[in-house]
């Protein structure tokens, strides 16, 4: 059974976390650079699993680092794309994804 909103109508912390996770997953799924990397297995045969891990890592980072801002998330996106998928993202799209994550 899903947690119910509090009596004030505000989502519970669990619901907020689930919404954040969903937003991050959707932002990454809609990111053309990552989609292309996964479709072409640039991260190896486990590219899809890496994308899922990537979403979880970003979620964990922003929830455990409240002072994280768009630049921090963008740097993480760029670094993980390079380390895990061997893709140098230099088209500004990482900033757009980071902005979506932070909002």
Short mmCIF file of C-alpha atoms in Angstrom, two decimals:
data_model
loop_
_atom_site.label_atom_id
_atom_site.label_comp_id
_atom_site.label_asym_id
_atom_site.label_seq_id
_atom_site.Cartn_x
_atom_site.Cartn_y
_atom_site.Cartn_z
CA UNK A 1 0.00 0.00 0.00
CA UNK A 2 1.39 3.41 -0.97
CA UNK A 3 2.02 5.99 1.75
CA UNK A 4 -0.76 8.52 2.02
CA UNK A 5 -0.11 12.28 1.87
CA UNK A 6 0.01 14.01 5.22
CA UNK A 7 -3.11 15.69 6.52
CA UNK A 8 -1.85 19.02 5.16
CA UNK A 9 -1.87 17.59 1.63
CA UNK A 10 1.92 17.64 1.41
CA UNK A 11 3.61 14.54 0.02
CA UNK A 12 5.39 12.34 2.53
CA UNK A 13 9.20 12.15 2.47
CA UNK A 14 8.90 8.75 0.78
CA UNK A 15 6.68 10.22 -1.93
CA UNK A 16 9.08 13.11 -2.45
CA UNK A 17 11.97 10.66 -2.82
CA UNK A 18 9.98 8.55 -5.30
CA UNK A 19 9.10 11.67 -7.30
CA UNK A 20 12.76 12.73 -7.36
CA UNK A 21 13.85 9.27 -8.51
CA UNK A 22 11.22 9.27 -11.26
CA UNK A 23 12.19 12.76 -12.41
CA UNK A 24 15.86 11.85 -12.58
CA UNK A 25 15.14 8.60 -14.43
CA UNK A 26 12.97 10.42 -16.95
CA UNK A 27 15.53 13.20 -17.42
CA UNK A 28 18.23 10.65 -18.16
CA UNK A 29 15.95 8.59 -20.42
CA UNK A 30 15.21 11.72 -22.47
CA UNK A 31 18.87 12.79 -22.71
CA UNK A 32 19.92 12.08 -26.32
CA UNK A 33 23.62 11.63 -25.44
CA UNK A 34 22.88 8.91 -22.89
CA UNK A 35 20.19 7.29 -25.03
CA UNK A 36 22.62 7.00 -27.93
CA UNK A 37 25.32 5.61 -25.64
CA UNK A 38 22.97 2.96 -24.25
CA UNK A 39 21.51 2.01 -27.65
CA UNK A 40 25.00 1.53 -29.08
CA UNK A 41 26.36 -0.26 -25.99
CA UNK A 42 29.15 2.29 -25.59
CA UNK A 43 29.16 1.36 -21.92
CA UNK A 44 29.44 -2.32 -22.79
CA UNK A 45 26.72 -4.99 -22.75
CA UNK A 46 25.45 -3.68 -19.40
CA UNK A 47 24.84 -0.14 -20.70
CA UNK A 48 21.16 -0.21 -19.73
CA UNK A 49 22.06 -1.30 -16.20
CA UNK A 50 24.63 1.50 -16.04
CA UNK A 51 21.92 4.01 -16.96
CA UNK A 52 19.79 2.72 -14.08
CA UNK A 53 22.76 2.88 -11.71
CA UNK A 54 23.50 6.40 -12.98
CA UNK A 55 19.99 7.58 -12.04
CA UNK A 56 20.34 6.09 -8.56
CA UNK A 57 23.77 7.64 -8.09
CA UNK A 58 22.48 11.09 -9.00
CA UNK A 59 19.48 10.69 -6.70
CA UNK A 60 21.72 9.63 -3.84
CA UNK A 61 24.09 12.52 -4.50
CA UNK A 62 21.43 15.25 -4.52
CA UNK A 63 19.65 13.87 -1.45
CA UNK A 64 22.85 13.41 0.56
CA UNK A 65 24.34 16.74 -0.54
CA UNK A 66 21.67 19.42 0.03
CA UNK A 67 24.03 22.17 -1.13
CA UNK A 68 24.48 20.48 -4.53
CA UNK A 69 23.62 22.83 -7.35
CA UNK A 70 23.23 22.60 -11.12
CA UNK A 71 26.98 22.94 -11.72
CA UNK A 72 27.75 20.07 -9.33
CA UNK A 73 25.22 17.79 -11.00
CA UNK A 74 26.41 18.80 -14.46
CA UNK A 75 30.00 17.95 -13.51
CA UNK A 76 28.85 14.55 -12.25
CA UNK A 77 26.86 13.90 -15.44
CA UNK A 78 29.82 14.78 -17.65
CA UNK A 79 32.27 12.71 -15.59
CA UNK A 80 30.08 9.60 -15.47
CA UNK A 81 29.40 9.80 -19.21
CA UNK A 82 33.15 9.91 -19.83
CA UNK A 83 34.07 7.22 -17.29
CA UNK A 84 31.26 4.75 -17.94
CA UNK A 85 30.32 5.33 -21.59
CA UNK A 86 33.48 6.93 -23.02
CA UNK A 87 31.41 9.87 -24.26
CA UNK A 88 32.69 13.44 -23.99
CA UNK A 89 29.57 15.57 -23.60
CA UNK A 90 30.42 19.07 -24.80
CA UNK A 91 27.16 20.21 -26.39
CA UNK A 92 25.67 21.84 -23.28
CA UNK A 93 23.06 19.11 -22.88
CA UNK A 94 24.48 17.99 -19.52
CA UNK A 95 23.65 21.44 -18.16
CA UNK A 96 20.07 21.11 -19.37
CA UNK A 97 19.71 17.71 -17.70
CA UNK A 98 21.31 19.05 -14.50
CA UNK A 99 18.86 21.95 -14.49
CA UNK A 100 15.93 19.54 -14.81
CA UNK A 101 17.29 17.42 -11.95
CA UNK A 102 17.82 20.36 -9.58
CA UNK A 103 14.40 21.88 -10.25
#
